[in-house]
mmCIF file of C-alpha atoms in Angstrom:
data_model
loop_
_atom_site.group_PDB
_atom_site.id
_atom_site.type_symbol
_atom_site.label_atom_id
_atom_site.label_comp_id
_atom_site.label_asym_id
_atom_site.label_seq_id
_atom_site.Cartn_x
_atom_site.Cartn_y
_atom_site.Cartn_z
ATOM 1 C CA GLN A 1 0.065 -0.254 0.243
ATOM 2 C CA VAL A 2 1.224 3.281 -1.156
ATOM 3 C CA GLN A 3 1.945 5.750 1.409
ATOM 4 C CA LEU A 4 2.796 9.469 1.104
ATOM 5 C CA VAL A 5 2.687 11.506 4.842
ATOM 6 C CA GLU A 6 3.904 14.823 5.066
ATOM 7 C CA SER A 7 5.096 16.694 8.167
ATOM 8 C CA GLY A 8 6.588 20.106 9.388
ATOM 9 C CA GLY A 9 3.981 22.337 8.251
ATOM 10 C CA GLY A 10 3.083 25.451 11.419
ATOM 11 C CA LEU A 11 2.679 28.751 12.161
ATOM 12 C CA VAL A 12 5.280 31.162 10.942
ATOM 13 C CA GLN A 13 5.589 34.833 11.035
ATOM 14 C CA ALA A 14 6.477 36.779 7.091
ATOM 15 C CA GLY A 15 10.178 36.506 6.254
ATOM 16 C CA GLY A 16 10.314 32.720 8.314
ATOM 17 C CA SER A 17 11.164 29.048 7.146
ATOM 18 C CA LEU A 18 10.163 25.916 7.509
ATOM 19 C CA ARG A 19 11.133 22.292 5.879
ATOM 20 C CA LEU A 20 8.207 19.728 4.791
ATOM 21 C CA SER A 21 9.375 16.527 4.438
ATOM 22 C CA CYS A 22 6.849 14.006 2.323
ATOM 23 C CA ALA A 23 8.127 10.268 3.671
ATOM 24 C CA ALA A 24 6.834 7.417 1.112
ATOM 25 C CA SER A 25 6.544 3.697 1.727
ATOM 26 C CA GLY A 26 5.248 1.193 -0.397
ATOM 27 C CA MET A 27 6.458 2.252 -3.478
ATOM 28 C CA THR A 28 9.907 2.099 -5.500
ATOM 29 C CA PHE A 29 10.442 5.612 -4.474
ATOM 30 C CA SER A 30 13.534 5.657 -7.193
ATOM 31 C CA ILE A 31 11.242 5.998 -10.024
ATOM 32 C CA TYR A 32 8.854 8.737 -9.666
ATOM 33 C CA THR A 33 8.731 12.090 -9.859
ATOM 34 C CA ILE A 34 7.853 13.573 -6.996
ATOM 35 C CA GLY A 35 6.427 17.231 -6.073
ATOM 36 C CA TRP A 36 4.839 19.365 -3.989
ATOM 37 C CA TYR A 37 1.825 21.311 -4.852
ATOM 38 C CA ARG A 38 -0.594 23.916 -2.671
ATOM 39 C CA GLN A 39 -4.204 24.788 -2.369
ATOM 40 C CA ALA A 40 -5.070 27.983 -0.712
ATOM 41 C CA PRO A 41 -8.695 28.509 0.281
ATOM 42 C CA GLY A 42 -10.549 29.251 -2.716
ATOM 43 C CA LYS A 43 -8.332 28.542 -5.225
ATOM 44 C CA GLU A 44 -7.219 25.855 -7.603
ATOM 45 C CA ARG A 45 -4.065 23.627 -6.453
ATOM 46 C CA GLU A 46 -0.829 24.690 -7.992
ATOM 47 C CA LEU A 47 2.152 22.743 -8.552
ATOM 48 C CA VAL A 48 4.886 24.451 -6.503
ATOM 49 C CA ALA A 49 7.773 22.259 -7.272
ATOM 50 C CA ALA A 50 9.040 19.032 -8.415
ATOM 51 C CA VAL A 51 11.871 16.792 -8.633
ATOM 52 C CA SER A 52 12.783 14.439 -11.220
ATOM 53 C CA ARG A 53 13.489 10.758 -10.609
ATOM 54 C CA GLY A 54 16.922 11.990 -11.892
ATOM 55 C CA GLY A 55 16.872 14.509 -9.153
ATOM 56 C CA SER A 56 16.203 17.628 -11.735
ATOM 57 C CA PRO A 57 14.020 20.312 -9.425
ATOM 58 C CA ASN A 58 11.520 22.917 -11.298
ATOM 59 C CA TYR A 59 9.802 25.306 -9.569
ATOM 60 C CA THR A 60 7.280 27.715 -10.140
ATOM 61 C CA ASP A 61 7.674 31.371 -10.634
ATOM 62 C CA SER A 62 6.924 32.760 -7.427
ATOM 63 C CA VAL A 63 9.012 30.147 -5.251
ATOM 64 C CA LYS A 64 12.556 30.619 -6.975
ATOM 65 C CA ALA A 65 15.148 31.568 -4.851
ATOM 66 C CA ARG A 66 13.311 30.844 -1.979
ATOM 67 C CA PHE A 67 11.775 27.260 -2.050
ATOM 68 C CA THR A 68 14.255 24.739 -2.707
ATOM 69 C CA ILE A 69 13.324 21.022 -2.904
ATOM 70 C CA SER A 70 15.387 17.794 -2.880
ATOM 71 C CA ARG A 71 15.246 14.000 -2.763
ATOM 72 C CA ASP A 72 16.512 11.387 -0.258
ATOM 73 C CA THR A 73 16.734 8.473 -2.057
ATOM 74 C CA ALA A 74 18.089 6.281 0.383
ATOM 75 C CA ASN A 75 15.558 7.043 3.164
ATOM 76 C CA ASN A 76 12.453 7.788 0.668
ATOM 77 C CA THR A 77 11.841 11.110 1.454
ATOM 78 C CA VAL A 78 11.584 14.747 -0.447
ATOM 79 C CA TYR A 79 12.157 17.656 1.323
ATOM 80 C CA LEU A 80 10.695 21.528 0.132
ATOM 81 C CA GLN A 81 13.069 24.261 2.519
ATOM 82 C CA MET A 82 11.093 26.799 2.306
ATOM 83 C CA ASN A 83 12.668 30.081 3.136
ATOM 84 C CA SER A 84 10.957 33.907 3.237
ATOM 85 C CA LEU A 85 8.277 32.970 3.438
ATOM 86 C CA LYS A 86 5.555 35.413 2.638
ATOM 87 C CA PRO A 87 1.075 35.355 3.893
ATOM 88 C CA GLU A 88 0.646 34.288 0.288
ATOM 89 C CA ASP A 89 2.194 31.635 0.460
ATOM 90 C CA THR A 90 0.197 30.336 3.189
ATOM 91 C CA ALA A 91 -1.838 26.696 1.953
ATOM 92 C CA VAL A 92 -2.320 23.658 2.450
ATOM 93 C CA TYR A 93 0.754 21.726 1.144
ATOM 94 C CA TYR A 94 0.524 17.923 -0.207
ATOM 95 C CA CYS A 95 2.797 15.759 -1.993
ATOM 96 C CA ASN A 96 2.531 13.930 -4.705
ATOM 97 C CA ALA A 97 4.313 10.568 -6.669
ATOM 98 C CA ARG A 98 3.887 10.249 -9.807
ATOM 99 C CA ASN A 99 5.248 7.718 -12.730
ATOM 100 C CA GLU A 100 3.712 6.943 -16.235
ATOM 101 C CA ILE A 101 4.184 4.201 -18.519
ATOM 102 C CA PRO A 102 3.022 3.160 -21.636
ATOM 103 C CA GLY A 103 -0.521 2.815 -21.167
ATOM 104 C CA ARG A 104 -0.427 3.794 -17.315
ATOM 105 C CA ILE A 105 -0.343 6.412 -15.148
ATOM 106 C CA TYR A 106 0.428 5.966 -11.490
ATOM 107 C CA ASN A 107 -0.470 9.204 -8.857
ATOM 108 C CA PHE A 108 -0.523 9.165 -5.197
ATOM 109 C CA TRP A 109 -1.384 11.949 -2.809
ATOM 110 C CA GLY A 110 -0.552 12.285 0.744
ATOM 111 C CA GLN A 111 -3.251 13.989 3.011
ATOM 112 C CA GLY A 112 -1.377 17.743 3.144
ATOM 113 C CA THR A 113 0.125 19.441 6.025
ATOM 114 C CA GLN A 114 -1.172 23.285 6.642
ATOM 115 C CA VAL A 115 1.378 26.014 6.169
ATOM 116 C CA THR A 116 0.311 29.562 7.470
ATOM 117 C CA VAL A 117 2.591 32.402 6.903
ATOM 118 C CA SER A 118 1.604 35.600 9.250
ATOM 119 C CA SER A 119 2.076 38.949 8.287
#
């Protein structure tokens, strides 16, 4: 059974930092692209950052130079280091694991962790 468990969310003042963790189990972690998404109240879920199975990261423009995604394949964990947080970063953050093979897509979500940035 595949599980993605997020942790590390919380309340922080603007300018502060948080590190989110996504621990995966029940899957061949190394073959998945892992992404962090977020959803603020009344808004659609958006991709924040992702790291490919080869380790290549990509970021949405609003978090570039502030957030860093990294993966620890030995421990089946992906991290999102968030610095210089802004109130507009407030959202529920979700971990996603995705792998596509011909004819099938494997797509899993964690339960989410709340990040609240106060001004």
